[in-house]
Amino acid sequence: MGSSAPDQVTTGDHPVRAPTNTFTPPPFTIRSIPHLSDYLTPTGNHTSGGDQTVVTLPSLRNPIDSNPFYRPSSTFYISPYEVILSSILFDTNNPNPSSNSDVTHDVRVASPIAYHRAGPRRIINFDPNKVRAAIVTCGGLCPGSNTVIRELVVGLNELYGVKEIYGIPMGYRGFYTADPIRLDPRTVHDWHKKGGTMLTTTRGGFDLQKIVDAIVKHGYNQLYVIGGDGTMRGALDIYKELKRRKLNICITGVPKTVDNDIGIIDRSFGFDTAVEVAQQAINAAHTEAESAVNGIGLVKLMGRSTGHIAHHATLSSRDVDCCLIPELTFYLYGKGGLFEFIDQRLKQKGHVVIVVAEGAGQDIIAHSGKQEKDPSGNPLFADIGTYLKKELKNWWDQTHPGDQFTVKYIDPTYMIRAVAANASDNLYCTLLAHSAIHGVMAGYTGFVSGPVNRNYGYIPLEDIAVTRNVVDTRNHTWAWVRSITTQPDFVK
Amino acid sequence: MGSSAPDQVTTGDHPVRAPTNTFTPPPFTIRSIPHLSDYLTPTGNHTSGGDQTVVTLPSLRNPIDSNPFYRPSSTFYISPYEVILSSILFDTNNPNPSSNSDVTHDVRVASPIAYHRAGPRRIINFDPNKVRAAIVTCGGLCPGSNTVIRELVVGLNELYGVKEIYGIPMGYRGFYTADPIRLDPRTVHDWHKKGGTMLTTTRGGFDLQKIVDAIVKHGYNQLYVIGGDGTMRGALDIYKELKRRKLNICITGVPKTVDNDIGIIDRSFGFDTAVEVAQQAINAAHTEAESAVNGIGLVKLMGRSTGHIAHHATLSSRDVDCCLIPELTFYLYGKGGLFEFIDQRLKQKGHVVIVVAEGAGQDIIAHSGKQEKDPSGNPLFADIGTYLKKELKNWWDQTHPGDQFTVKYIDPTYMIRAVAANASDNLYCTLLAHSAIHGVMAGYTGFVSGPVNRNYGYIPLEDIAVTRNVVDTRNHTWAWVRSITTQPDFVK
Amino acid sequence: MGSSAPDQVTTGDHPVRAPTNTFTPPPFTIRSIPHLSDYLTPTGNHTSGGDQTVVTLPSLRNPIDSNPFYRPSSTFYISPYEVILSSILFDTNNPNPSSNSDVTHDVRVASPIAYHRAGPRRIINFDPNKVRAAIVTCGGLCPGSNTVIRELVVGLNELYGVKEIYGIPMGYRGFYTADPIRLDPRTVHDWHKKGGTMLTTTRGGFDLQKIVDAIVKHGYNQLYVIGGDGTMRGALDIYKELKRRKLNICITGVPKTVDNDIGIIDRSFGFDTAVEVAQQAINAAHTEAESAVNGIGLVKLMGRSTGHIAHHATLSSRDVDCCLIPELTFYLYGKGGLFEFIDQRLKQKGHVVIVVAEGAGQDIIAHSGKQEKDPSGNPLFADIGTYLKKELKNWWDQTHPGDQFTVKYIDPTYMIRAVAANASDNLYCTLLAHSAIHGVMAGYTGFVSGPVNRNYGYIPLEDIAVTRNVVDTRNHTWAWVRSITTQPDFVK
Amino acid sequence: MGSSAPDQVTTGDHPVRAPTNTFTPPPFTIRSIPHLSDYLTPTGNHTSGGDQTVVTLPSLRNPIDSNPFYRPSSTFYISPYEVILSSILFDTNNPNPSSNSDVTHDVRVASPIAYHRAGPRRIINFDPNKVRAAIVTCGGLCPGSNTVIRELVVGLNELYGVKEIYGIPMGYRGFYTADPIRLDPRTVHDWHKKGGTMLTTTRGGFDLQKIVDAIVKHGYNQLYVIGGDGTMRGALDIYKELKRRKLNICITGVPKTVDNDIGIIDRSFGFDTAVEVAQQAINAAHTEAESAVNGIGLVKLMGRSTGHIAHHATLSSRDVDCCLIPELTFYLYGKGGLFEFIDQRLKQKGHVVIVVAEGAGQDIIAHSGKQEKDPSGNPLFADIGTYLKKELKNWWDQTHPGDQFTVKYIDPTYMIRAVAANASDNLYCTLLAHSAIHGVMAGYTGFVSGPVNRNYGYIPLEDIAVTRNVVDTRNHTWAWVRSITTQPDFVK
């Protein structure tokens, strides 16, 4: 920064506080979640109260009531009247919910939304002795998957007394090709300390009719599906098919995306661990860069469509000079471009550390030509890390021939995603699994659990399947955090 | 769990969703924060608009506007009209904000509250060339203190061009007894990788007049005070004295409490790191217990008045059988007591792991006699860990004479609190420091920054000084998480 | 160091090389190890060749010969003619083996010693189909115990085809009080990643006749005993009793002592891990001390009779000012005492880090009175850590009344010893277990395996039971490494 | 293993012990090390004793004698008569030193060798006030480099009172192109906690005359050169040139090779850390493989000409199915080939983990064509990891079309080599640096320090420059450790 004084502002209206001292938010829409009673006739007597259907289907007291170790307090059970506000930032001059949130997901809604709170219900709609639960993991590895599995098993067994719990190996295709694995608390007791998934996983293999037929054949009536956005869309299809067939089977999704690209919920499990472990790669890149003459440390981090890991890892590290993400267009050559910035930093500090999300800069990879896809149908990206490494060398050789220069490129992907969950994610996965169990036991279906502004809520699978959490580079937060690294804004 | 079916509920009204699909929250009180213009006459021209004082005092354009690397977007600056809702859980049957929050702090308010958002302001009230900033750390160690210091220095320097930044050694007493340490980005560049505080810290030493006289003498006009609740009360007193003397000096507090016992904000820095590192102690206790015959692993974790670390570490670990916290009364002997529970678990599993917060069970330590205090005036607790270890041995010898039995007691306090911040806390400390800088540069004073439902806001020091974050054992969350360990409820 | 030039030496004889260029060592005694054939009549034909008994008892080809995956090369098998020199430092002026070794164990022998090399033998004396192996762990926890167990199981099974392998729970007393646990490679496959012992362990319970009777009753013919010096003495007694009864049963000891106080072998397993993990405690103590005003960080490390962990952890850390060990007498008050040294360092650096081995300074704890013993008969030490902490405070209060002073005392014992082995110890435990298996399969008994100058050898249990590895403070090495910390020598 | 009994051996001579109980080793050659007095006339009086030159050149008492904190004991100083036996394995039937060592370096010598012990000398040949020491680091990163630098600085300063110590940036070329960096204990105090090298490093830039001219110009009289085998050959050339010019300047080499491919010494610094950190990559590969259906985890580890890291990491991990190293020829297709082995393991376990050293299998990469070289002249290898990954997929697609199969390839090179040294390497680097200082202060030159059978000795640079430490796949040790993984022997 230069040392000349900033411009004095001589006129204008610059209040330092909001000009009123109370504020009434606009009406919130309460998002309703599907329930078995939507399409099943209740087995018990029922009453209908006015405009609202009241269901008593199975209608059993929650067995936690009679747990010898544990007596629920008066506030233990959650009623369907309890909601969480999802949109909480307001401009009191214009009282629509602000999209300019410090938290990086961006729910674009016409009106603010409230979700039902997650938690145990006083009345449940499954007899625990008749529950046959199935748990399946799909897609790539993510820290915490085994904790979710462990806690589904332990929670169903210890809180509700469910005895029949099965793991489906090999992802969706395992429903119709593999033998299920019987799970009990003893089997899973130390799974939360293991990376990967003890059930094994594959991509693809989604065949709706084969899967639902297999579910019926095996007699599963509770389905816990752990997977990414493709998996969640599959779970939504299964829910619709179960409803179409009017089956007494609940399905819930546990969104798994280490990239944190799922919308509505605060963050996805494994993300915190990934950001933590990514520090090792950034530290190594920083050390390599610092120890060289004109050294560049280049780290590619996970994030196909979103740069959350790159973004958070950069802010956590304090050693990164530039963070490139899919949400932000950048260019290499010319004034205001990446290479000019690197040149300046090398002159100032002698080394530079760059973090690039795997989905960044796809547009600038000239004529990449073919866009391959993996078995889940996700596009295979051109490798921005390798590309940048090569371009950096070309640029240097042309502009600084003969000078020392080193680029060390690190791709730590598997070393990040294959670790066990850290403490924060283990806690999160535990609450996620228990939220899911309480919801399913109470007859909710076609839903997802997750923290909304730090309170656990239930969200329709339908909403989750269509919402993406991207880094909004137009809003205050990205601008602010970008200002922390003082990296270029790539505005020509 | 037994295998008998739960009781069928044959009558009643059990809606599965909220019976309306919109909800309008009650009015929110917007908490105003102090500003220099409250007691200083603005130096520039000013206008007053109706009932609201509009101040233009110094009134300079934010120099970020002219940063060559960085052009603020239209949404970069935060206006004082932007607020965050603090109370976000509602019972739509009774639309007062619910105290039954999943997140464990408990703001007891007559009406719901909204806070001003933190972030850069378009107009600032300090000429960066005339700023002399002072940073001080008080009280015990906490992971992240050095990151806060580093980011205050780097942020003031790189964003605003402030050159004169000083660290005050030795805590409050350092203002009037020690030489300040000149700080610049080069000095502090790797401090975020170090535990403790590079400025050194002491307890006590608060002498209001001596401190304010020293501040005036050294010409400091921005004060950044990092410390616990006693330190925050001291900062509030300094603010009041600065205001009384009508001094053009801003003060902001950065609450530091590894125990997470500060109210209003989502969590205090260092807490996440502490919970993570506590896992090592719990793992060791678990291994010692498992490897012995009738082995007990006993871990004492930090938490004088609140059990947050114990509580979170327990949920993160999944290996803990019982978690004892200050907020929960328990007893050792007799039916439903701790020892009966331990006896049962030993029979089931062969070993037991117990986590106890340092402030738990103070009432049951018979005839503790004297209650000593440390130099900050905090009461010194009787050592519940040593007490429990001794009582466990006594109990076993009396009830199982001759049988093998082992208690391994671990007190990892210093090994937890003296580490560097993890990635999550480093990110948090960075945003905390930058929030504080933006607020102070804009002339706010007597305030604290912090995340409120994951969005950074400004909170009056006055509120922070009187609010405590305790684990509310009467509400849903504690009940629910306690159900996860199925530990006894100690209700006689 | 002062800047005056050192004294010039004007006369004398100071050769810079040994005055001859060859050196012939004196004769080495080859230590013989017991073998089943010492007391059993061979079952096959046998020949006696002159003065040397040649045994062919069972006499089977090593089944590794016919391993489909693996064809032994010509140098695979070790012959009994192959030896390792144990004494390897010589003063060519006086060619007796030097006791002034860089490595800290000290074998005091009249003449230099050579040991038989460990490794697979071409001829074995057990039919793998008839082997019933028993593995037992005794005493306190030590990193690597589970790796030794795992590799005994995997090695016996995969290399020799042994199917009947049992774990004895609860230490020695488990032979006659507990049911054995059947072990196979599947059961133990991830045990090397776990701390403690999966077999459980206790102290004491050694009853020779009950144990040998139980061994006979269960039909075990190979015994692998993992434990400390008391356990090794027990194993020696079992060996003698097996020999007295002329039983076709081999016993081998795997010395387990995290303190590294066993003689002859280079180091004991778990020691390297303990030194590594101890760094965390020293780092925490250093951070606490640095962040305080006149801060003392005090760490107590394991080591009842020897200070190896303290000594190595100090040299590894580079942050320790003083290291106190049982082998070195020290005193607190007066000229040249610890407190004078601390006072000087505080003036120079502002903080001090002290590492004390648990067995150090027992003599200076005034009137310790009673010397209690644990169930294994090991003396219970007075707590030097707590004592030093108290004395430090007393000393400061008397000599610097009113000045700031802080002592942070850390006892990380269980957090060190209950971790899983690091890579170095895992490798070591693997080679240790395989050495033991090869020896036992070849009919050796009453022996211990271990690295002697980095080559694995076989050592009679009898020798191990009487040799102690202490830090020899009179020799070059201690003097040299102590010079690195420039701590006082406590010579009055 | 099959269950049929091994073949009985009915005749033959199978002694179980060496047939004599003493053994006299053959004569050892004592390797002499260069000394300044070899080519400089001593300045003091001198006597010549028979066939051995006795030098008193400068001849000062070691200033440690007058260290106020520290009084050397009678055994503190090492005399030139003290030697370490280097060859210590003997076949008593054929008493030449055995090359069949458990430790993997292989000194091929006509007769056994003894080295002079390292350590402080009573008489030194430098006046500390006149010392100008220069430290330089060359080549790639290696954990521990900064610890060596730190301890050279601290040791020279605190033990000998040397004040003028300089770091040469940028490797060899820095002597004649860069400004030296003044170093003192304060500057370097926490460098042992940092990876990389704080002095910066480059490859190449060796220009003998320019370097020696620069040394003379700057007045350096002690040179400490840290680098790999190319750097050591350069140091040897510098030594020869210094000798040719009859300069009063000592040079010592500190061999740095994370690959551990240096001969004679027990291991190179950083190697232990590298093996430790490599476990993370292997664990990730194992988790990825286990979580997939027919999953292969493939890890490439450092090791151009030797497979030590791969070999040790494999034995440490216990999760690796196959370890491929440069010293071992292997083939992919056909009977006994790698792919057959993988096929079998997948059938048995469902997943396979492979570790490959970077220099392995170069011969089987068909027609790689060009062999590029880096600036230090080291050949650039074809990438065996990428090659194997591709071949694995090809093989599977052809032999198991349509079946699930996954290869996850990890190259953790920079994440391994850029970390700080672990405790074991920090201790090692400390002793290494102090050995070097003591030798140089005593006038030795053209030498290297290092542990020989765990005792620190001095070795001529000339010997180090020509000796390679390779994994000898013909000897007992490799065969034995390979038997532990039961991987194929690739003998057609």
Short mmCIF file of C-alpha atoms in Angstrom, two decimals, chain A residues 261-406:
data_model
loop_
_atom_site.label_atom_id
_atom_site.label_comp_id
_atom_site.label_asym_id
_atom_site.label_seq_id
_atom_site.Cartn_x
_atom_site.Cartn_y
_atom_site.Cartn_z
CA ASP A 261 -21.16 -28.70 -3.61
CA ILE A 262 -24.51 -29.68 -2.14
CA GLY A 263 -26.92 -26.87 -1.46
CA ILE A 264 -29.12 -25.85 1.50
CA ILE A 265 -27.11 -27.64 4.23
CA ASP A 266 -24.25 -25.84 5.94
CA ARG A 267 -21.55 -28.18 4.72
CA SER A 268 -21.18 -31.78 3.62
CA PHE A 269 -19.42 -34.37 5.76
CA GLY A 270 -15.74 -34.96 5.02
CA PHE A 271 -15.25 -31.39 3.82
CA ASP A 272 -13.67 -30.19 7.05
CA THR A 273 -11.29 -33.16 7.06
CA ALA A 274 -10.38 -32.53 3.43
CA VAL A 275 -9.53 -28.89 4.12
CA GLU A 276 -7.42 -29.98 7.10
CA VAL A 277 -5.46 -32.64 5.20
CA ALA A 278 -5.03 -30.34 2.18
CA GLN A 279 -2.81 -28.21 4.43
CA GLN A 280 -0.14 -30.90 4.21
CA ALA A 281 -0.02 -30.57 0.45
CA ILE A 282 0.05 -26.78 0.61
CA ASN A 283 2.77 -26.88 3.26
CA ALA A 284 4.86 -29.18 1.06
CA ALA A 285 4.34 -26.91 -1.94
CA HIS A 286 5.27 -23.91 0.15
CA THR A 287 8.44 -25.58 1.42
CA GLU A 288 9.46 -26.67 -2.08
CA ALA A 289 8.83 -23.17 -3.41
CA GLU A 290 10.66 -21.41 -0.55
CA SER A 291 13.69 -23.67 -0.81
CA ALA A 292 14.13 -23.06 -4.54
CA VAL A 293 15.18 -19.98 -6.49
CA ASN A 294 12.09 -18.59 -8.20
CA GLY A 295 10.15 -21.56 -6.93
CA ILE A 296 6.49 -22.19 -7.71
CA GLY A 297 4.47 -24.60 -5.58
CA LEU A 298 1.33 -25.68 -7.40
CA VAL A 299 -1.38 -27.73 -5.67
CA LYS A 300 -4.46 -29.14 -7.36
CA LEU A 301 -7.33 -29.70 -4.96
CA MET A 302 -10.65 -31.46 -5.42
CA GLY A 303 -13.59 -29.48 -6.75
CA ARG A 304 -15.06 -30.18 -10.17
CA SER A 305 -17.77 -27.58 -10.31
CA THR A 306 -17.03 -25.66 -7.11
CA GLY A 307 -13.91 -24.34 -5.46
CA HIS A 308 -14.87 -24.72 -1.80
CA ILE A 309 -11.94 -26.92 -0.79
CA ALA A 310 -9.46 -24.71 -2.64
CA HIS A 311 -11.06 -21.61 -1.17
CA HIS A 312 -11.17 -22.80 2.45
CA ALA A 313 -7.75 -24.44 2.25
CA THR A 314 -6.33 -21.14 1.00
CA LEU A 315 -7.85 -19.13 3.82
CA SER A 316 -6.73 -21.74 6.35
CA SER A 317 -3.18 -21.88 5.10
CA ARG A 318 -2.08 -18.21 4.90
CA ASP A 319 0.78 -19.37 2.64
CA VAL A 320 -1.12 -19.30 -0.66
CA ASP A 321 -0.62 -16.41 -3.07
CA CYS A 322 -3.36 -17.25 -5.52
CA CYS A 323 -6.44 -19.50 -5.48
CA LEU A 324 -8.08 -20.44 -8.77
CA ILE A 325 -11.59 -21.89 -8.73
CA PRO A 326 -14.17 -22.98 -11.31
CA GLU A 327 -16.47 -20.10 -10.41
CA LEU A 328 -13.88 -17.51 -11.39
CA THR A 329 -12.68 -16.92 -14.91
CA PHE A 330 -8.99 -16.16 -15.17
CA TYR A 331 -6.37 -15.77 -17.88
CA LEU A 332 -2.67 -16.44 -17.99
CA TYR A 333 -1.00 -13.92 -20.25
CA GLY A 334 -1.15 -10.16 -20.51
CA LYS A 335 -1.84 -7.29 -18.18
CA GLY A 336 -3.72 -8.33 -15.03
CA GLY A 337 -3.17 -11.97 -15.90
CA LEU A 338 -1.87 -14.75 -13.69
CA PHE A 339 1.66 -14.72 -15.04
CA GLU A 340 2.08 -11.00 -14.51
CA PHE A 341 0.95 -11.48 -10.93
CA ILE A 342 3.39 -14.37 -10.43
CA ASP A 343 6.20 -12.31 -11.88
CA GLN A 344 5.51 -9.54 -9.38
CA ARG A 345 5.32 -11.90 -6.44
CA LEU A 346 8.56 -13.66 -7.40
CA LYS A 347 10.28 -10.30 -7.41
CA GLN A 348 8.82 -9.44 -3.99
CA LYS A 349 9.14 -12.77 -2.18
CA GLY A 350 11.19 -15.11 -4.36
CA HIS A 351 8.53 -17.79 -4.43
CA VAL A 352 4.82 -18.29 -5.11
CA VAL A 353 2.22 -20.84 -4.00
CA ILE A 354 -0.83 -21.45 -6.18
CA VAL A 355 -3.87 -23.55 -5.34
CA VAL A 356 -6.08 -24.60 -8.23
CA ALA A 357 -9.39 -26.46 -7.99
CA GLU A 358 -9.61 -29.35 -10.42
CA GLY A 359 -12.50 -27.75 -12.31
CA ALA A 360 -10.87 -24.32 -12.71
CA GLY A 361 -9.68 -22.94 -16.03
CA GLN A 362 -11.31 -25.61 -18.17
CA ASP A 363 -12.15 -22.91 -20.69
CA ILE A 364 -8.56 -21.84 -21.14
CA ILE A 365 -7.21 -25.27 -21.89
CA ALA A 366 -6.98 -24.75 -25.60
CA HIS A 367 -8.84 -27.24 -27.78
CA SER A 368 -9.02 -29.96 -25.14
CA GLY A 369 -11.21 -31.66 -27.70
CA LYS A 370 -12.86 -34.70 -26.16
CA GLN A 371 -14.87 -34.49 -22.95
CA GLU A 372 -14.78 -38.02 -21.53
CA LYS A 373 -17.19 -39.22 -18.84
CA ASP A 374 -16.79 -41.60 -15.92
CA PRO A 375 -19.22 -44.52 -15.25
CA SER A 376 -21.46 -42.23 -13.17
CA GLY A 377 -21.74 -39.87 -16.10
CA ASN A 378 -19.67 -37.12 -14.56
CA PRO A 379 -17.54 -35.31 -17.12
CA LEU A 380 -13.84 -36.07 -16.95
CA PHE A 381 -11.97 -32.82 -16.75
CA ALA A 382 -8.87 -31.85 -18.60
CA ASP A 383 -6.03 -31.78 -16.08
CA ILE A 384 -5.58 -28.11 -15.16
CA GLY A 385 -2.64 -28.91 -12.86
CA THR A 386 -0.49 -30.52 -15.54
CA TYR A 387 -1.55 -27.85 -18.00
CA LEU A 388 -0.57 -24.98 -15.71
CA LYS A 389 2.76 -26.60 -14.87
CA LYS A 390 3.64 -26.83 -18.55
CA GLU A 391 2.44 -23.31 -19.37
CA LEU A 392 4.38 -21.88 -16.43
CA LYS A 393 7.57 -23.40 -17.75
CA ASN A 394 6.91 -22.18 -21.29
CA TRP A 395 6.17 -18.69 -20.09
CA TRP A 396 9.30 -18.52 -17.95
CA ASP A 397 11.60 -19.88 -20.64
CA GLN A 398 10.32 -17.24 -23.03
CA THR A 399 10.40 -14.31 -20.65
CA HIS A 400 13.37 -15.14 -18.40
CA PRO A 401 15.64 -17.36 -20.49
CA GLY A 402 18.52 -18.85 -18.52
CA ASP A 403 17.22 -17.88 -15.07
CA GLN A 404 16.64 -20.47 -12.37
CA PHE A 405 12.98 -21.53 -12.10
CA THR A 406 11.24 -24.49 -10.52
#
